[in-house]
Short mmCIF file of C-alpha atoms and ligand atoms in Angstrom, two decimals:
data_model
loop_
_atom_site.label_atom_id
_atom_site.label_comp_id
_atom_site.label_asym_id
_atom_site.label_seq_id
_atom_site.Cartn_x
_atom_site.Cartn_y
_atom_site.Cartn_z
CA MET A 1 -0.11 -0.01 -0.04
CA ALA A 2 1.23 3.50 -0.79
CA PRO A 3 2.61 5.62 1.91
CA ASP A 4 0.68 8.76 2.84
CA HIS A 5 1.81 11.99 1.25
CA VAL A 6 4.20 10.60 -1.05
CA PRO A 7 4.16 12.50 -4.51
CA ASP A 8 2.84 10.02 -6.88
CA ALA A 9 6.01 10.45 -9.48
CA SER A 10 8.42 9.97 -6.61
CA LEU A 11 6.67 6.83 -5.38
CA ALA A 12 6.24 5.27 -8.98
CA ARG A 13 10.17 6.00 -9.87
CA TRP A 14 11.15 4.56 -6.53
CA GLN A 15 9.05 1.35 -7.02
CA ALA A 16 10.13 1.02 -10.46
CA VAL A 17 13.94 1.12 -9.59
CA SER A 18 13.42 -1.17 -6.56
CA ALA A 19 11.73 -3.88 -9.08
CA ARG A 20 14.33 -3.43 -11.49
CA ILE A 21 16.88 -4.23 -8.89
CA GLU A 22 14.98 -7.07 -7.53
CA ALA A 23 14.60 -8.50 -10.97
CA ALA A 24 18.32 -8.27 -11.77
CA VAL A 25 18.94 -9.77 -8.34
CA ALA A 26 16.64 -12.72 -9.16
CA ALA A 27 18.09 -13.12 -12.70
CA ALA A 28 21.68 -13.31 -11.20
CA GLY A 29 20.58 -16.12 -8.81
CA ARG A 30 21.51 -13.78 -5.97
CA ALA A 31 19.63 -13.41 -2.51
CA ALA A 32 16.63 -11.34 -2.52
CA GLY A 33 17.59 -8.12 -0.79
CA SER A 34 21.46 -8.18 -1.38
CA VAL A 35 21.78 -5.22 -3.46
CA SER A 36 20.94 -1.85 -1.62
CA LEU A 37 19.86 1.27 -3.45
CA LEU A 38 21.90 4.48 -2.90
CA ALA A 39 19.71 7.64 -4.11
CA VAL A 40 21.95 10.07 -5.79
CA SER A 41 20.53 13.45 -5.06
CA LYS A 42 23.23 15.82 -6.39
CA PHE A 43 21.65 19.03 -7.88
CA GLN A 44 18.14 17.75 -6.71
CA PRO A 45 16.33 20.15 -4.31
CA ALA A 46 15.87 19.00 -0.63
CA ASP A 47 12.04 18.59 -1.36
CA ALA A 48 12.82 15.89 -3.76
CA ILE A 49 14.74 14.09 -1.20
CA ARG A 50 12.07 14.62 1.45
CA ALA A 51 9.49 13.04 -0.99
CA LEU A 52 11.63 10.00 -1.78
CA HIS A 53 12.39 9.56 1.72
CA ALA A 54 8.62 9.49 2.45
CA ALA A 55 8.41 6.57 -0.05
CA GLY A 56 10.97 4.54 2.17
CA GLN A 57 14.39 5.57 0.88
CA HIS A 58 16.93 6.26 3.84
CA ASP A 59 20.39 6.37 2.02
CA PHE A 60 21.21 9.34 -0.04
CA GLY A 61 24.46 9.99 -2.03
CA GLU A 62 25.85 13.53 -2.64
CA ASN A 63 28.85 14.55 -4.78
CA TYR A 64 29.51 18.05 -3.59
CA VAL A 65 30.13 18.80 0.23
CA GLN A 66 28.74 22.35 0.46
CA GLU A 67 25.66 21.27 -1.53
CA ALA A 68 25.20 18.25 0.77
CA LEU A 69 25.51 20.44 3.89
CA ALA A 70 22.81 22.77 2.78
CA LYS A 71 20.31 19.87 2.38
CA MET A 72 21.42 18.20 5.70
CA ALA A 73 20.29 21.50 7.29
CA GLU A 74 17.01 21.69 5.47
CA LEU A 75 16.35 17.87 6.31
CA ALA A 76 17.84 17.59 9.68
CA ASP A 77 14.34 16.08 10.92
CA LEU A 78 14.78 13.22 8.66
CA ASP A 79 16.56 9.89 9.46
CA ILE A 80 18.86 9.94 6.44
CA ARG A 81 22.29 7.99 6.14
CA TRP A 82 24.31 10.65 4.10
CA HIS A 83 27.01 9.24 1.48
CA LEU A 84 29.67 11.44 -0.11
CA ILE A 85 30.52 9.99 -3.59
CA GLY A 86 32.22 12.72 -5.11
CA PRO A 87 35.80 13.76 -4.89
CA LEU A 88 37.22 14.90 -1.45
CA GLN A 89 39.88 17.54 -0.88
CA SER A 90 41.65 17.63 2.23
CA ASN A 91 40.25 20.94 3.27
CA LYS A 92 36.99 19.52 3.43
CA THR A 93 37.57 16.26 5.51
CA ARG A 94 36.82 17.60 8.84
CA VAL A 95 33.09 18.53 8.01
CA VAL A 96 32.70 15.29 6.09
CA ALA A 97 34.03 13.14 9.28
CA GLU A 98 31.52 15.02 11.28
CA ARG A 99 28.50 15.03 9.15
CA PHE A 100 28.67 11.87 6.87
CA ASP A 101 27.97 8.15 7.38
CA TRP A 102 29.76 6.80 4.22
CA VAL A 103 32.73 8.04 1.87
CA HIS A 104 32.74 6.10 -1.41
CA SER A 105 35.47 8.14 -2.99
CA VAL A 106 38.48 7.68 -0.78
CA ASP A 107 41.50 7.15 -3.21
CA ARG A 108 44.79 8.26 -1.13
CA LEU A 109 46.10 7.78 2.37
CA LYS A 110 46.13 11.23 3.35
CA ILE A 111 42.55 11.76 3.01
CA ALA A 112 41.98 8.54 5.00
CA GLU A 113 44.19 9.64 7.68
CA ARG A 114 42.56 12.79 8.06
CA LEU A 115 39.10 11.25 8.09
CA SER A 116 40.08 9.06 11.08
CA ALA A 117 41.56 11.57 13.00
CA GLN A 118 38.73 14.00 12.55
CA ARG A 119 35.97 11.38 13.16
CA PRO A 120 34.24 12.56 16.26
CA GLU A 121 34.42 9.93 19.24
CA GLN A 122 30.68 9.97 19.92
CA LEU A 123 29.97 8.76 16.18
CA PRO A 124 30.63 5.19 14.96
CA PRO A 125 33.45 4.61 12.72
CA LEU A 126 33.10 6.33 9.39
CA ASN A 127 32.36 3.46 6.44
CA ILE A 128 34.81 3.96 3.71
CA CYS A 129 35.08 2.53 0.09
CA LEU A 130 38.25 2.93 -1.97
CA GLN A 131 37.43 4.50 -5.43
CA VAL A 132 39.40 2.42 -7.97
CA ASN A 133 40.40 3.50 -11.42
CA ILE A 134 40.11 0.31 -13.55
CA ASP A 135 39.51 1.82 -16.97
CA ASP A 136 39.94 5.62 -17.33
CA GLU A 137 43.71 6.55 -17.78
CA ASP A 138 42.51 10.23 -18.42
CA SER A 139 40.80 10.55 -15.13
CA LYS A 140 42.91 11.42 -11.62
CA ALA A 141 40.01 9.94 -9.66
CA GLY A 142 40.56 6.69 -8.10
CA CYS A 143 43.55 4.51 -6.94
CA VAL A 144 45.19 2.48 -9.62
CA PRO A 145 44.78 -1.24 -9.16
CA ASP A 146 48.65 -1.74 -8.64
CA ASP A 147 48.35 0.73 -5.53
CA LEU A 148 45.39 -0.68 -4.00
CA GLU A 149 46.53 -3.60 -1.77
CA ALA A 150 49.13 -1.11 -0.08
CA LEU A 151 46.27 1.48 0.29
CA ALA A 152 43.68 -1.02 1.71
CA GLY A 153 46.23 -2.39 3.99
CA ALA A 154 47.00 1.13 5.65
CA VAL A 155 43.32 2.30 5.62
CA MET A 156 42.11 -0.83 7.36
CA THR A 157 44.26 -0.12 10.32
CA LEU A 158 42.85 3.60 10.81
CA PRO A 159 41.00 3.43 14.06
CA ARG A 160 38.10 5.56 13.15
CA LEU A 161 37.32 4.05 9.93
CA ARG A 162 35.68 0.93 8.72
CA LEU A 163 37.01 -0.17 5.31
CA ARG A 164 33.57 -1.61 3.72
CA GLY A 165 34.57 -1.97 0.07
CA LEU A 166 35.31 -0.80 -3.17
CA MET A 167 33.76 1.78 -5.60
CA VAL A 168 34.22 2.21 -9.42
CA ILE A 169 32.83 4.86 -11.83
CA PRO A 170 33.67 3.07 -15.24
CA ARG A 171 33.45 4.61 -18.70
CA PRO A 172 29.94 4.26 -19.89
CA GLY A 173 28.98 0.92 -21.19
CA ASN A 174 32.25 -0.63 -20.07
CA HIS A 175 30.64 -3.65 -18.46
CA ALA A 176 33.99 -5.38 -18.30
CA ALA A 177 35.30 -2.77 -15.67
CA LEU A 178 32.29 -4.00 -13.46
CA ALA A 179 33.50 -7.62 -13.43
CA ALA A 180 37.17 -6.41 -12.81
CA LEU A 181 36.18 -4.50 -9.69
CA ALA A 182 34.42 -7.66 -8.44
CA LYS A 183 37.73 -9.77 -9.13
CA THR A 184 39.75 -6.92 -7.39
CA HIS A 185 37.41 -7.08 -4.55
CA ALA A 186 37.71 -11.07 -4.19
CA ASP A 187 41.46 -10.93 -4.77
CA LEU A 188 41.98 -8.24 -2.09
CA LEU A 189 40.05 -10.06 0.38
CA ALA A 190 41.93 -13.34 -0.26
CA ARG A 191 45.30 -11.33 0.02
CA LEU A 192 44.20 -9.44 3.34
CA PRO A 193 42.02 -11.82 5.37
CA ALA A 194 41.81 -9.48 8.20
CA LEU A 195 39.70 -7.12 5.98
CA SER A 196 36.67 -9.45 6.50
CA GLN A 197 36.58 -8.10 10.15
CA GLN A 198 35.64 -4.63 8.91
CA PRO A 199 33.60 -6.17 7.10
CA PHE A 200 34.73 -5.79 3.66
CA ASP A 201 31.28 -6.49 2.00
CA THR A 202 30.67 -3.52 -0.35
CA LEU A 203 30.89 -3.17 -4.14
CA SER A 204 29.80 0.04 -4.94
CA MET A 205 28.91 0.16 -8.59
CA GLY A 206 25.80 0.62 -11.03
CA MET A 207 24.16 3.88 -12.11
CA SER A 208 20.89 4.45 -13.85
CA ASP A 209 22.16 3.08 -17.29
CA ASP A 210 24.10 0.00 -16.11
CA LEU A 211 22.66 -1.09 -12.72
CA ASP A 212 21.35 -4.35 -14.09
CA ALA A 213 24.75 -5.38 -15.63
CA ALA A 214 26.46 -4.14 -12.35
CA ILE A 215 24.10 -6.47 -10.08
CA ALA A 216 24.91 -9.28 -12.62
CA ALA A 217 28.48 -8.58 -11.93
CA GLY A 218 28.23 -8.76 -8.19
CA SER A 219 27.41 -5.19 -6.98
CA SER A 220 25.94 -4.74 -3.45
CA CYS A 221 25.11 -1.04 -3.74
CA VAL A 222 23.73 0.89 -6.83
CA ARG A 223 24.03 4.56 -7.01
CA VAL A 224 21.09 5.83 -8.78
CA GLY A 225 20.07 9.29 -9.78
CA THR A 226 18.32 10.03 -12.95
CA ALA A 227 16.10 6.87 -12.89
CA LEU A 228 14.88 7.93 -9.35
CA PHE A 229 14.43 11.57 -9.72
CA GLY A 230 14.16 12.22 -13.37
CA PRO A 231 16.69 14.40 -15.14
CA ARG A 232 19.11 16.53 -13.04
CA PRO A 233 18.17 20.48 -12.69
CA VAL A 234 21.16 22.31 -14.31
CA ALA A 235 23.91 22.67 -11.58
CA ALA A 236 23.77 25.76 -9.23
CA SER A 237 26.92 27.86 -9.31
CA ASN A 238 27.76 26.95 -5.46
CA VAL A 239 28.40 23.14 -6.35
CA THR A 240 31.21 23.14 -8.93
CA GLU A 241 33.80 23.80 -5.92
CA SER A 242 34.46 20.82 -3.33
C1 LIG B 1 25.70 11.44 -10.91
C2 LIG B 1 26.45 10.01 -10.13
C3 LIG B 1 25.64 8.92 -10.13
C4 LIG B 1 24.25 8.77 -10.55
O1 LIG B 1 24.31 8.68 -11.83
P1 LIG B 1 22.85 8.41 -12.74
O2 LIG B 1 23.14 8.14 -14.11
O3 LIG B 1 21.99 9.83 -12.83
O4 LIG B 1 21.98 7.42 -12.16
C5 LIG B 1 26.27 7.75 -9.39
N1 LIG B 1 27.61 7.68 -9.12
C6 LIG B 1 28.24 8.78 -9.06
C7 LIG B 1 29.59 8.98 -8.55
C8 LIG B 1 27.49 10.00 -9.61
O5 LIG B 1 28.48 11.14 -9.66
#
């Protein structure tokens, strides 16, 4: 039955994406409920997040720290888990350590060390995914696969972080990168068995266009924007820094 006071379009899109996820999970022969939905709300107004929250969505991903903080202030009455999925500069780590529940985009030790040192004592450890640059030589975002074991080995010892898994943003249509990330995840767990204590259970991959392929390749968390909210409004000028 539909929850009360949820705009029809939000509820319909949320139900359609949830059904698409469960269909892909079933087609892959995976356990029902094994893939979580992260709603990517960059450039979307706080009201759109509120509507999706009313439909039952609790995890939201933002790319830009300043934009996220403004929405957190508007939505302080809601129980939302906030995920940072965009690049993180060292001058923004403190507020991220204080305000977010997850960071999917850690790609160097310096950022991880700052997040651990700055995570407030009264909060649980910050959940971390390491972003891996599988297939994009032109992009500076993401750790190259050759450096990943050393980075993971160092990050897993930081006291105020919990290293949960890996994240990738492949080139559009590159499904081979999805399988490559899943293999990288399994290999890393075999080489660093102590990771399973964290627990190292997250493969953050799949967006509106490739979530089905990502789930077939083993994704545990799909990051979906357009299919949930409709097309993104044009970026506001204050969201390009971060
Ligand atoms: C914008 C974004 C998404 C969502 O993309 P859609 O195609 O709108 O679903 C997912 N992950 C990251 C890192 C993004 O920046």
